[in-house]
Coordinates of C-alpha atoms and ligand atoms in Angstrom, one line a residue:
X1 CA -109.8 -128.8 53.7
X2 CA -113.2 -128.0 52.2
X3 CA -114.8 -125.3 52.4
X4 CA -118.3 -124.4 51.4
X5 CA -121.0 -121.2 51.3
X6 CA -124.7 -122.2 52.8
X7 CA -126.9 -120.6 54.5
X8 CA -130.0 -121.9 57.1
X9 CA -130.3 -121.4 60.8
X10 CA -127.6 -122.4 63.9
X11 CA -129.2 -124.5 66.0
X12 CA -130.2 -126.7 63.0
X13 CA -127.4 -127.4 61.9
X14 CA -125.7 -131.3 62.7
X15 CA -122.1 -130.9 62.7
X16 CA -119.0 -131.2 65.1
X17 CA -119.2 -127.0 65.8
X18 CA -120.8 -124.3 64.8
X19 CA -119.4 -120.6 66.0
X20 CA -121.1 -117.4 66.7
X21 CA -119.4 -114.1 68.0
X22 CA -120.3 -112.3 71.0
X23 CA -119.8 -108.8 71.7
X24 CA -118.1 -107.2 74.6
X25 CA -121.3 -104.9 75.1
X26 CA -122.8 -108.6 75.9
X27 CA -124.8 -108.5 72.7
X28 CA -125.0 -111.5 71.0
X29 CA -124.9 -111.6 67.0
X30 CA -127.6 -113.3 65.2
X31 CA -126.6 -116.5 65.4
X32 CA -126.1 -116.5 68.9
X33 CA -129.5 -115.1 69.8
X34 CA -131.0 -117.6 67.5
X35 CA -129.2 -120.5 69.5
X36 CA -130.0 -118.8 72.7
X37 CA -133.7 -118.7 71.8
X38 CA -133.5 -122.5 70.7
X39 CA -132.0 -123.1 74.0
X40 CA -134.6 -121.2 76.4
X41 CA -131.4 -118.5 78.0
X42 CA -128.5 -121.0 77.5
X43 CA -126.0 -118.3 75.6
X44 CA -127.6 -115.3 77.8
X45 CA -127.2 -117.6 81.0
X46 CA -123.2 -118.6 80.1
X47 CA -122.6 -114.6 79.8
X48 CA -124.3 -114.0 83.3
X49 CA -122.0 -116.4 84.9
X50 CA -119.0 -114.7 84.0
X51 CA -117.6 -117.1 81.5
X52 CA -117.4 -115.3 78.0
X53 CA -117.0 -111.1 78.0
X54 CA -117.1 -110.9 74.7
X55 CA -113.5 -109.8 74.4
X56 CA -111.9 -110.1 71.2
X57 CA -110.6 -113.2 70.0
X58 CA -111.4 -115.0 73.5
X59 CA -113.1 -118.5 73.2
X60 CA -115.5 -120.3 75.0
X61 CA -116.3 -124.4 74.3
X62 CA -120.1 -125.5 75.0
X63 CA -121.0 -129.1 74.8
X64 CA -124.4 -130.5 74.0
X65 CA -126.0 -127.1 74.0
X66 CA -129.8 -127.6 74.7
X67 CA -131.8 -127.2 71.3
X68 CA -129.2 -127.3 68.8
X69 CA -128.3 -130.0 66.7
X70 CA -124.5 -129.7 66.9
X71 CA -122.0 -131.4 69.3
X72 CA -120.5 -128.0 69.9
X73 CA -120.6 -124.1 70.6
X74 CA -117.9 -122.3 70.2
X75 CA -118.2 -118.7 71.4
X76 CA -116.0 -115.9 70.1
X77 CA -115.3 -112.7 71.4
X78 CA -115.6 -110.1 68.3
X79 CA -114.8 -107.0 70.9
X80 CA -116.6 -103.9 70.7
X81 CA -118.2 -104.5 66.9
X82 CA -119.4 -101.7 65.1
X83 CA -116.4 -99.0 65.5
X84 CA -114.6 -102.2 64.6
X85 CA -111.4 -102.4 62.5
X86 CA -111.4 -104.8 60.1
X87 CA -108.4 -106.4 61.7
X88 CA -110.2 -107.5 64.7
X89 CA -112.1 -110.3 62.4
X90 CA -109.5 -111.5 61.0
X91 CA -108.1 -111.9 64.8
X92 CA -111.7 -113.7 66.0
X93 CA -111.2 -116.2 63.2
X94 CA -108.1 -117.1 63.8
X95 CA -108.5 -117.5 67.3
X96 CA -111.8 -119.6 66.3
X97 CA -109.8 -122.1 63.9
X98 CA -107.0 -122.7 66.6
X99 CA -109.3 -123.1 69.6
X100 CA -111.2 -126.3 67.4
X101 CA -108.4 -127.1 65.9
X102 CA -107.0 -128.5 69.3
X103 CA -110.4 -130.5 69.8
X104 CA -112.0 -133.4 67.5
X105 CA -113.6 -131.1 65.5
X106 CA -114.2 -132.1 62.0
X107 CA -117.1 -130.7 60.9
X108 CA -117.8 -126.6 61.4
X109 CA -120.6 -124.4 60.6
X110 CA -119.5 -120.9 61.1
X111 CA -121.7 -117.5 61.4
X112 CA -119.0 -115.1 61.6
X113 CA -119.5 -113.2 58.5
X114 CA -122.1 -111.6 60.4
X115 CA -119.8 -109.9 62.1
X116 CA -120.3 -106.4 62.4
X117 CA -117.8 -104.1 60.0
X118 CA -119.0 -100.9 58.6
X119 CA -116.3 -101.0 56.0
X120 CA -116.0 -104.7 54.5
X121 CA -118.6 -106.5 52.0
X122 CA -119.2 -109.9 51.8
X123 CA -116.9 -111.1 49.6
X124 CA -113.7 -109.4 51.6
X125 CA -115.3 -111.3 55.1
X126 CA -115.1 -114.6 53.2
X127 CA -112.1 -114.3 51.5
X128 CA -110.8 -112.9 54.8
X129 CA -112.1 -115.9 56.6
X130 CA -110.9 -118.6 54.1
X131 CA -107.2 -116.9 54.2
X132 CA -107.0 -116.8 57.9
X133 CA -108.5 -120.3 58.6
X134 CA -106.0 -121.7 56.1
X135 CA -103.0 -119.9 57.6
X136 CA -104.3 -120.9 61.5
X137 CA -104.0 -124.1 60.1
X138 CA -100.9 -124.3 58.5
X139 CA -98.1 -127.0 59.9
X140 CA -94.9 -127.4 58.0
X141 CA -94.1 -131.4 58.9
X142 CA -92.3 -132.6 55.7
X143 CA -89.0 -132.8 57.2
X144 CA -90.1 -134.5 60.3
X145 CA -89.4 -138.4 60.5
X146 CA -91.8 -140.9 59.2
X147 CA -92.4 -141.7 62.8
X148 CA -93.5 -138.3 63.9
X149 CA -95.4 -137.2 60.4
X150 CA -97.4 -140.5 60.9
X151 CA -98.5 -139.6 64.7
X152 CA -99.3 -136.1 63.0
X153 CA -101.5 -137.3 60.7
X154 CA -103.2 -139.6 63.0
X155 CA -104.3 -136.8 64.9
X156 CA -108.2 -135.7 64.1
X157 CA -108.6 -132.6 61.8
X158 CA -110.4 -129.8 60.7
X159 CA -111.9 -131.4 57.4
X160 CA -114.8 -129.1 56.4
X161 CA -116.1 -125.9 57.1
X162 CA -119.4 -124.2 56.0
X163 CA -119.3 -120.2 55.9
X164 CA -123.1 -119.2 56.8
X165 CA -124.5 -116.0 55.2
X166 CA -127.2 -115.0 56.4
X167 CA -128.9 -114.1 54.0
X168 CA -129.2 -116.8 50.7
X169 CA -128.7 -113.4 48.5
X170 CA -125.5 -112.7 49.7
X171 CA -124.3 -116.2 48.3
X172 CA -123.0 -115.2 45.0
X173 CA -120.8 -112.5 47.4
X174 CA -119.7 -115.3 49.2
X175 CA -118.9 -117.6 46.2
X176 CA -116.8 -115.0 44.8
X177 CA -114.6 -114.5 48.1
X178 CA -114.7 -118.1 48.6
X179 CA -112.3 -118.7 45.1
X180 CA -110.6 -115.4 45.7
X181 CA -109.5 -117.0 49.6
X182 CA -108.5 -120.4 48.0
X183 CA -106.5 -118.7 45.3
X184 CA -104.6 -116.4 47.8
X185 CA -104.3 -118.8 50.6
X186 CA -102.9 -121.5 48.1
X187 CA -99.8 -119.0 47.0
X188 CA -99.3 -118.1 50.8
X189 CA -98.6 -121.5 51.8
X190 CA -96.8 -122.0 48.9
X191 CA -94.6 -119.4 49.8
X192 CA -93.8 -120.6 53.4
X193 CA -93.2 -124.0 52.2
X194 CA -90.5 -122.5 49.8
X195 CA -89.2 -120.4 53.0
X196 CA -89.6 -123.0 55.7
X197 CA -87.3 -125.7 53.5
X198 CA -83.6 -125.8 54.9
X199 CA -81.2 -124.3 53.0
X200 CA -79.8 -127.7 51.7
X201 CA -83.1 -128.4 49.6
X202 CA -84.3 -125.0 49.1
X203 CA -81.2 -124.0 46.7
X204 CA -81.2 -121.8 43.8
X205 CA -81.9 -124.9 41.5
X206 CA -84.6 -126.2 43.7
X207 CA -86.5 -122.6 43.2
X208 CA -85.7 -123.2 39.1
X209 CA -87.4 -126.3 39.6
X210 CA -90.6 -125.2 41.5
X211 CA -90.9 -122.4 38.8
X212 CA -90.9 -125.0 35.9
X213 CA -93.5 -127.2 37.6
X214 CA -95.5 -124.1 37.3
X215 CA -95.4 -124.6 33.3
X216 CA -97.5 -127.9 33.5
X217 CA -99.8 -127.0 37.1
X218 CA -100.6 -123.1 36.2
X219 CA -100.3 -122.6 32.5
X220 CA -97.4 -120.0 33.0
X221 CA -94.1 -119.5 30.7
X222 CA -90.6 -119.7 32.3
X223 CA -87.1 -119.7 31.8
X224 CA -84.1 -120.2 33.4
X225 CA -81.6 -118.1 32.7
X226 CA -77.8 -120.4 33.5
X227 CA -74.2 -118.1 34.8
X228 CA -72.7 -118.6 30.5
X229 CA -76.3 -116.9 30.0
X230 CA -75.7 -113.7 32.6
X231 CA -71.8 -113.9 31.7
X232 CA -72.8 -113.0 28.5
X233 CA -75.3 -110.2 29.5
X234 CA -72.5 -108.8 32.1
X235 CA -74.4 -109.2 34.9
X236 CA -70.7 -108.7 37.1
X237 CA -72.9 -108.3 40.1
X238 CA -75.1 -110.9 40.5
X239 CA -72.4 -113.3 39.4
X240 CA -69.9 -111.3 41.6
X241 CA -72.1 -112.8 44.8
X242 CA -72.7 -116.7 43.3
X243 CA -68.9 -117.3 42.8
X244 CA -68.5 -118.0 46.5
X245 CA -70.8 -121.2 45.9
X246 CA -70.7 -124.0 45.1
X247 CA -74.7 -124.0 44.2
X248 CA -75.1 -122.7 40.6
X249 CA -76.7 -119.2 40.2
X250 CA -80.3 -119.8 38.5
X251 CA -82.1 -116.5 37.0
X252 CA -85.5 -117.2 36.9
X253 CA -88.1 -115.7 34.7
X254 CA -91.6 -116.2 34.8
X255 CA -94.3 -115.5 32.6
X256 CA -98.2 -114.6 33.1
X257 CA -99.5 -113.2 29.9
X258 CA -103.0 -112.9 30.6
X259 CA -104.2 -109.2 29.2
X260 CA -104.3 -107.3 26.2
X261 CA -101.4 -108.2 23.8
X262 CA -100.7 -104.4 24.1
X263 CA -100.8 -103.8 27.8
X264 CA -97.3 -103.5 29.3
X265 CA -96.4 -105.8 32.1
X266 CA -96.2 -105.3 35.7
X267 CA -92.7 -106.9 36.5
X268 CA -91.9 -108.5 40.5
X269 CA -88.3 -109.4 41.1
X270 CA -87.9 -111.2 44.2
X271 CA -84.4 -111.8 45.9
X272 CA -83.6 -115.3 46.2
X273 CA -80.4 -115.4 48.2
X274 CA -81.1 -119.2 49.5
X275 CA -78.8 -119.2 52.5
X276 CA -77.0 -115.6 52.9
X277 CA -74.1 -116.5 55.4
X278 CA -72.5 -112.4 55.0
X279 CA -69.8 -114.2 52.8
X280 CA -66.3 -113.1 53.7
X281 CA -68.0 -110.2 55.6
X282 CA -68.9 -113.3 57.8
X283 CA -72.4 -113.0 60.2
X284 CA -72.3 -114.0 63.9
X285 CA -73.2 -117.3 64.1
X286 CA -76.2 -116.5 66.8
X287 CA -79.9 -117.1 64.8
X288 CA -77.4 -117.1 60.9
X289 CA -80.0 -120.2 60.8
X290 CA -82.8 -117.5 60.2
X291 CA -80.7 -116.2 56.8
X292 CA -82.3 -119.6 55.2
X293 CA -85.3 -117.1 54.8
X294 CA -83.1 -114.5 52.7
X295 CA -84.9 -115.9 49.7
X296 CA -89.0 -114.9 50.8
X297 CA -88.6 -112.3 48.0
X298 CA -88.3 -115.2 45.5
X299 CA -90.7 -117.2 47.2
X300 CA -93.3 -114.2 47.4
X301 CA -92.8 -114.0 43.7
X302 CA -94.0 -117.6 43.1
X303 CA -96.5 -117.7 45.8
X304 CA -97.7 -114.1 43.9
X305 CA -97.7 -116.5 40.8
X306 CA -99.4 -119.1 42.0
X307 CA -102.5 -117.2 43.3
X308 CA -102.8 -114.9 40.3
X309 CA -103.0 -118.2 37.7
X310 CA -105.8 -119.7 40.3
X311 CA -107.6 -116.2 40.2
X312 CA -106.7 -116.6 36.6
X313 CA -106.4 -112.5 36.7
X314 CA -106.9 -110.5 33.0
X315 CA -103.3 -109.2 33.5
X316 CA -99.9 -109.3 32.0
X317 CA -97.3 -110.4 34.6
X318 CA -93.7 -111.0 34.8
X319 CA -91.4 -112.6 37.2
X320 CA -87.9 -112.4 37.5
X321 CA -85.7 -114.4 40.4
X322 CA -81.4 -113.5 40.7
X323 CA -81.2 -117.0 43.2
X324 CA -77.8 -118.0 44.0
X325 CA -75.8 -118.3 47.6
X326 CA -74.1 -116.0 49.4
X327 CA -70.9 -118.1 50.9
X328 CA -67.6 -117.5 51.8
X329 CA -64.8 -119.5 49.8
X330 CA -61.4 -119.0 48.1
X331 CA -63.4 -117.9 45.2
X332 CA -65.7 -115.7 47.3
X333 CA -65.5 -111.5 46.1
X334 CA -63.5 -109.8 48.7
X335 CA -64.3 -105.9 50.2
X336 CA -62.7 -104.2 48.1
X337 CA -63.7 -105.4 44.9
X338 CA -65.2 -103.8 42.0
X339 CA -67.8 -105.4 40.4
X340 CA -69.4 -103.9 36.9
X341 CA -73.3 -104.3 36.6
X342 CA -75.1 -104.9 33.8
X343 CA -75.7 -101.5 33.5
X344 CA -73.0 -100.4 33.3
X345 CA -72.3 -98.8 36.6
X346 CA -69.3 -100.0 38.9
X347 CA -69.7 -100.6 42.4
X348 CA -67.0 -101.3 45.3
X349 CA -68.5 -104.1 47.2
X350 CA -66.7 -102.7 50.9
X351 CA -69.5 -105.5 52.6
X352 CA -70.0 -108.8 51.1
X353 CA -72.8 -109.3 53.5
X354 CA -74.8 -106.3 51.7
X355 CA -75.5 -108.7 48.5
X356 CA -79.1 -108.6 48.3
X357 CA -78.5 -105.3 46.8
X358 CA -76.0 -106.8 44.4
X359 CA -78.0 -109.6 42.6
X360 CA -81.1 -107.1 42.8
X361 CA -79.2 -105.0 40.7
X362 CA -78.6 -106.6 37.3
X363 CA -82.3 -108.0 37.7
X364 CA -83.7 -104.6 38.0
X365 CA -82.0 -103.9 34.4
X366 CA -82.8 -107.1 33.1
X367 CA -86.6 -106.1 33.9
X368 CA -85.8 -103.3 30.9
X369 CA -86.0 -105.6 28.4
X370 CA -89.9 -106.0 29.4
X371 CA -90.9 -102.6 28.6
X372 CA -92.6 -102.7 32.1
X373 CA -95.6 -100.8 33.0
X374 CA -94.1 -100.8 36.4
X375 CA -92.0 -102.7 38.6
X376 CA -92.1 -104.3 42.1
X377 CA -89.0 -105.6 43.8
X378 CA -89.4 -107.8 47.0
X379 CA -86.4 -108.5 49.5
X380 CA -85.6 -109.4 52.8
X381 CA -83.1 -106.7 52.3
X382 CA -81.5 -105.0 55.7
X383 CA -81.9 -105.5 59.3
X384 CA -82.0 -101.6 59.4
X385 CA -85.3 -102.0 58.0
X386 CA -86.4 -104.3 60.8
X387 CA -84.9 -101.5 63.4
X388 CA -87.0 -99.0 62.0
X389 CA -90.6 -100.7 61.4
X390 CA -90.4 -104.2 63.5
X391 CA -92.3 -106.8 62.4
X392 CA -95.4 -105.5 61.4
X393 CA -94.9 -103.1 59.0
X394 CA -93.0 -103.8 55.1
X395 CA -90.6 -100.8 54.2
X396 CA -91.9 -99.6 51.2
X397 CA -89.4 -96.8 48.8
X398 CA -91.0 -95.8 45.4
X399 CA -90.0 -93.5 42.9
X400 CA -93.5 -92.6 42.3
X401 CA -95.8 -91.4 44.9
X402 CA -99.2 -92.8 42.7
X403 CA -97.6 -96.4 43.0
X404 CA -96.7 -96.2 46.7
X405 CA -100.2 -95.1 47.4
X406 CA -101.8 -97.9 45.3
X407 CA -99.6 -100.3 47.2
X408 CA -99.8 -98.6 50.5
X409 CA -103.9 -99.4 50.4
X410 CA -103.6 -102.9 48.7
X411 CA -101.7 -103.8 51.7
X412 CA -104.7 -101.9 54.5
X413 CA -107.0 -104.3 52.3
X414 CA -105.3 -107.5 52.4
X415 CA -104.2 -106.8 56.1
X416 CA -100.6 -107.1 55.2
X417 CA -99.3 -103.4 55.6
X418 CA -96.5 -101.5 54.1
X419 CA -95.4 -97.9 55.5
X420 CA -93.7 -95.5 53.2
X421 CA -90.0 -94.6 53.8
X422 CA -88.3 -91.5 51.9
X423 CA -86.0 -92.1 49.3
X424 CA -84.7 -88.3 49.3
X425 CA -81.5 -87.5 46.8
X426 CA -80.1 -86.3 50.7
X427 CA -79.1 -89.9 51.4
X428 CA -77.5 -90.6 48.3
X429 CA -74.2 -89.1 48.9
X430 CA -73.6 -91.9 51.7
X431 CA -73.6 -94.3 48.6
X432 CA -70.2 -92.3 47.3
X433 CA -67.1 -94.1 46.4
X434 CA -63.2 -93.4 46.0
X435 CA -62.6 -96.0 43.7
X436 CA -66.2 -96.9 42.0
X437 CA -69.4 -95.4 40.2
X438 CA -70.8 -96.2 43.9
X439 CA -70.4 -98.3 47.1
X440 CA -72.9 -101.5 48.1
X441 CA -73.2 -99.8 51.5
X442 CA -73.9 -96.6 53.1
X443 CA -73.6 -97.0 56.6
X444 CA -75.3 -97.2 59.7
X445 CA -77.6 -94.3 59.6
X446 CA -80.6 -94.9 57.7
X447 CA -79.4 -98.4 56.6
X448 CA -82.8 -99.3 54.7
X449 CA -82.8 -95.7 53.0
X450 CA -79.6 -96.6 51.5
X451 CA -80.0 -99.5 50.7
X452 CA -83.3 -98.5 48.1
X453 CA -81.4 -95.7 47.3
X454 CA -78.7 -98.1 45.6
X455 CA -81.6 -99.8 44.0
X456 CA -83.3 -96.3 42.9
X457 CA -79.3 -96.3 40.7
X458 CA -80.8 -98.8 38.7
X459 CA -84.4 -98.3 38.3
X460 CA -84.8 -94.7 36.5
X461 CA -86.2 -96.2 33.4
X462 CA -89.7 -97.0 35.0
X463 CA -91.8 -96.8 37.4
X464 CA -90.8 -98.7 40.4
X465 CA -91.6 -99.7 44.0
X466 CA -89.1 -101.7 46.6
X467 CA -90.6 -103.8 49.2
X468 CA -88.1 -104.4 52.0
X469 CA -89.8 -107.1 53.9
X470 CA -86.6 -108.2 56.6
X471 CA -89.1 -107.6 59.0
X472 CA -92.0 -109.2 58.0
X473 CA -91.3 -112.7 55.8
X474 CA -90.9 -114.9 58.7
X475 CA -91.0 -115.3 62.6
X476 CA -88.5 -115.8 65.2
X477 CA -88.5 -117.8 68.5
X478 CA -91.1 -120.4 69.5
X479 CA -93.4 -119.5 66.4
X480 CA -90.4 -119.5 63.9
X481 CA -91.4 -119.7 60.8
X482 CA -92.2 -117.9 56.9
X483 CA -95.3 -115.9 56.8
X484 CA -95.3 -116.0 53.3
X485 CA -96.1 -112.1 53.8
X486 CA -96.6 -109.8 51.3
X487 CA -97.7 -112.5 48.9
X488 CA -101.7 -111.0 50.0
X489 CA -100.2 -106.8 49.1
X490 CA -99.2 -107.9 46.1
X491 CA -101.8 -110.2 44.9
X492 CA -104.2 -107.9 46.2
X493 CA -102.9 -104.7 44.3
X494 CA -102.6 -106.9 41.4
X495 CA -106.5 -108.0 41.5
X496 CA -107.1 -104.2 41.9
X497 CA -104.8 -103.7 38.8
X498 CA -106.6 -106.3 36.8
X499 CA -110.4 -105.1 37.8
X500 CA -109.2 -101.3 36.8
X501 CA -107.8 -102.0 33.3
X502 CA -111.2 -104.3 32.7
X503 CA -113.7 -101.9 34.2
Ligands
BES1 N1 -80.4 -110.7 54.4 C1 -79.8 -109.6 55.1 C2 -80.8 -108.7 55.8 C3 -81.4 -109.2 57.0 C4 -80.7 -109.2 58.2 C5 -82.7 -109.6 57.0 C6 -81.3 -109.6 59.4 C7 -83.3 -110.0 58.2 C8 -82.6 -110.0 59.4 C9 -78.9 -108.7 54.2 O1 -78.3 -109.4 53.1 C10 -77.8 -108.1 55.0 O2 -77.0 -108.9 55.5 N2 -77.8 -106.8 55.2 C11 -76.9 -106.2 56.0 C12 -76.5 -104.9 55.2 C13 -75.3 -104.2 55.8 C14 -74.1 -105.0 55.7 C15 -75.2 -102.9 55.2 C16 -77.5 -105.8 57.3 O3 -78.7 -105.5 57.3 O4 -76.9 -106.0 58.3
MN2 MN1 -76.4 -110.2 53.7
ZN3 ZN1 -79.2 -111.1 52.5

């Protein structure tokens, strides 16, 4: 797909589509009222026959519209405009992408950067609009049969599409969101590929793997830390979870080192359980499919990686991935074991199926070692969290209230939205143990609270946020599928990172 910034009136232009918004009032955006002037009513008379309200993200096909140059209109419903939030435009373009992407439109001109939003600039509409095409877009055929993928890619698609400004001053703006869009949207889909894979290619090595191709592709340092390695630096938890599998465990760590020598690092650590069947704690077998996703942490790390080395952003970053299974064997831990973590601290594992927590652990003290200017962990960590926030919303816990803040707004900006949970001393005491330093599980009541505060055991040294993103990293039911959410928060907070230390 191809995308490109120009500017130049609607009717003139010669391609498959070209889309203009319409508001609910009835008011027609620029675009719009320039083809409805080319085409003596056409738009005005559409609107008077009932066909289009204007409502948000509602589409309307117009063939061969009298005084353009384009096979077709496509109307868009952009609501009430003005008192707009900035959601709504991301909603009209994605409802604009899928409506042509069912027709045999190749070629699009779109206008809807002149969409009315008090808040956003030019460069966040296009960025916006380049992100949201690409994810409308986004099909996930690689384990289909020959047969099938070759029907699929028989089938006409969207090849190219122009982003109009409207102005030819506001193309620099444009530019700039244009590379920012293709930069995010390229680790997004990287991270649903990596969380769409069944569990059988997607292992543990297969994540070591995609992180060394990075080496060559994005100019990044990594290594790949083997179980003699993490024997050695007692990581008894993290290994603890991996002897149940056959699958080796794989620590991977990932280098961006693209600021000041001096500036300290902002670290991620992403969980990368790649299939977590509870172990001998043993899930119900309804939707256990779905725990193939229990490694979107990991992925959200690399698809972070990816975007940041296309943005090529002034920044120091580093990556760290625990990836191993979580499988019940003979060999499997057992409730009731004691497992010591790296930093020392014992824990009594009374739930084998809370081991998110477990390989989190010894990666959060392994992140020591960078001196970090902060730290960001990412998991798909409890169901509790998924209880408490659905799907819309990333549980975020931070032992700093400056951090949560900067993450709470990268995530309003990038549409991808945390909500801050507490991570009072109160709900520690559920973490208490008769026979370790602490149990991996505090029961029902506040089962994401508990779960961070485990997390918070391990984290004092630094500054540190936890992203527990159950409820967000993939879809269920007919739409099932990896989001490859919060890779946007985070690259977003990151870009605002980069443009504060360089301002
Ligand atoms: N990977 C799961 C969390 C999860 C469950 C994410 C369902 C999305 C949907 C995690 O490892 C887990 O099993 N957590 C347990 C913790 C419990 C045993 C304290 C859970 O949430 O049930
Ligand atoms: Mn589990
Ligand atoms: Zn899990």
């Amino acid at each position: 797909m191809e995308f490109s910034i120009k500017s130049g009136k609607a009717e003139k232009q010669a391609c498959d589509c070209v889309i203009v918004g319409i508001y609910e009032s009835g008011k027609l955006s620029p675009a719009a009222t320039s083809i409805d002037q080319a085409s003596n009513g056409f738009i005005a008379n559409v609107l008077k026959q009932g066909d289009m309200d204007g409502k948000l993200a509602s589409t309307l096909l117009l063939h061969h519209v009298p005084g353009t140059q384009s096979h077709r209109v496509l109307l868009v419903g952009l609501g009430k405009g003005g008192e707009a939030k900035t959601s709504c435009y991301r909603k009209a373009v994605s409802a604009s992408i899928k409506a042509l992407a069912k027709t045999g439109t190749k070629h699009v001109a779109s206008y809807l950067l002149e969409m009315d939003l008090p808040k956003e600039c030019v460069t966040w509409k296009t960025a916006q609009f380049v992100e949201a095409a690409q994810d409308s877009l986004y099909h996930f055929g690689v384990m289909k049969g020959q047969a099938t993928q070759k029907d699929q890619s028989k089938k006409e698609k969207i090849v190219g599409i122009d982003i109009y400004v409207s102005d030819a001053s506001a193309t620099d703006a444009a530019e700039t969101g244009l590379q920012q869009g293709l930069a995010l949207s390229s680790g997004v889909g990287f991270a649903k590929d990596l969380g769409n894979l069944p569990p059988n290619v997607c292992t543990p090595t297969y994540l070591a793997d995609q992180a060394l191709a990075m080496v060559k592709t994005h100019g990044l340092t990594v290594q790949i830390l083997e179980r003699e390695e993490m024997q050695k630096l007692g990581m008894g938890s993290f290994l603890g979870v991996a002897q149940g599998s056959v699958q080796p465990p794989k620590l991977i760590v990932l280098q961006h080192l693209k600021g000041e020598k001096t500036d300290k690092p902002v670290v991620l650590v992403g969980k990368g359980i790649t299939f977590d069947t509870g172990g001998i704690s043993i899930k119900p077998g309804a939707e256990m499919d779905e725990m193939k996703y229990d490694m979107c942490g990991a992925a959200s790390v690399l698809g972070t990686f990816k975007a940041i080395a296309e943005m090529d952003l002034p920044l120091n970053v580093v990556g760290i991935i625990p990836a191993c299974e979580n499988m019940p064997d003979g060999n499997a831990i057992r409730p009731g074991d004691v497992l010591t973590s790296m930093s020392g601290q014992t824990i009594e594992v009374l739930n084998t199926d809370a081991e998110g927590r477990l390989i989190l652990c010894d990666a959060l003290t392994y992140a020591e070692k960078f001196e970090p200017a902060l730290v960001i962990d990412i998991a798909t960590l409890t169901g509790a969290c998924v209880i408490a926030l659905g799907h819309h919303a990333s549980g975020l816990f931070s032992n700093q209230d400056t951090l949560a803040h900067e993450l709470i707004s990268a995530g309003e900006q990038a549409l991808d939205r945390a909500w801050h949970m507490p991570l009072w001393e109160d709900y520690q005491p559920q973490l208490d143990s008769n026979f370790a330093d602490m149990a991996n599980i505090g029961g029902r009541a506040g089962g994401s609270i508990t779960a961070a505060c485990f997390l918070s055991r391990f984290t004092k040294k630094y500054h540190w946020a936890h992203l527990d993103i159950a409820g967000t990293a993939w879809k269920s039911g007919k739409e099932k599928g990896s989001t490859g959410r919060p890779v946007p928060l985070l690259t977003g907070f990151l870009k605002n990172r980069a443009d504060k230390l360089n301002n």
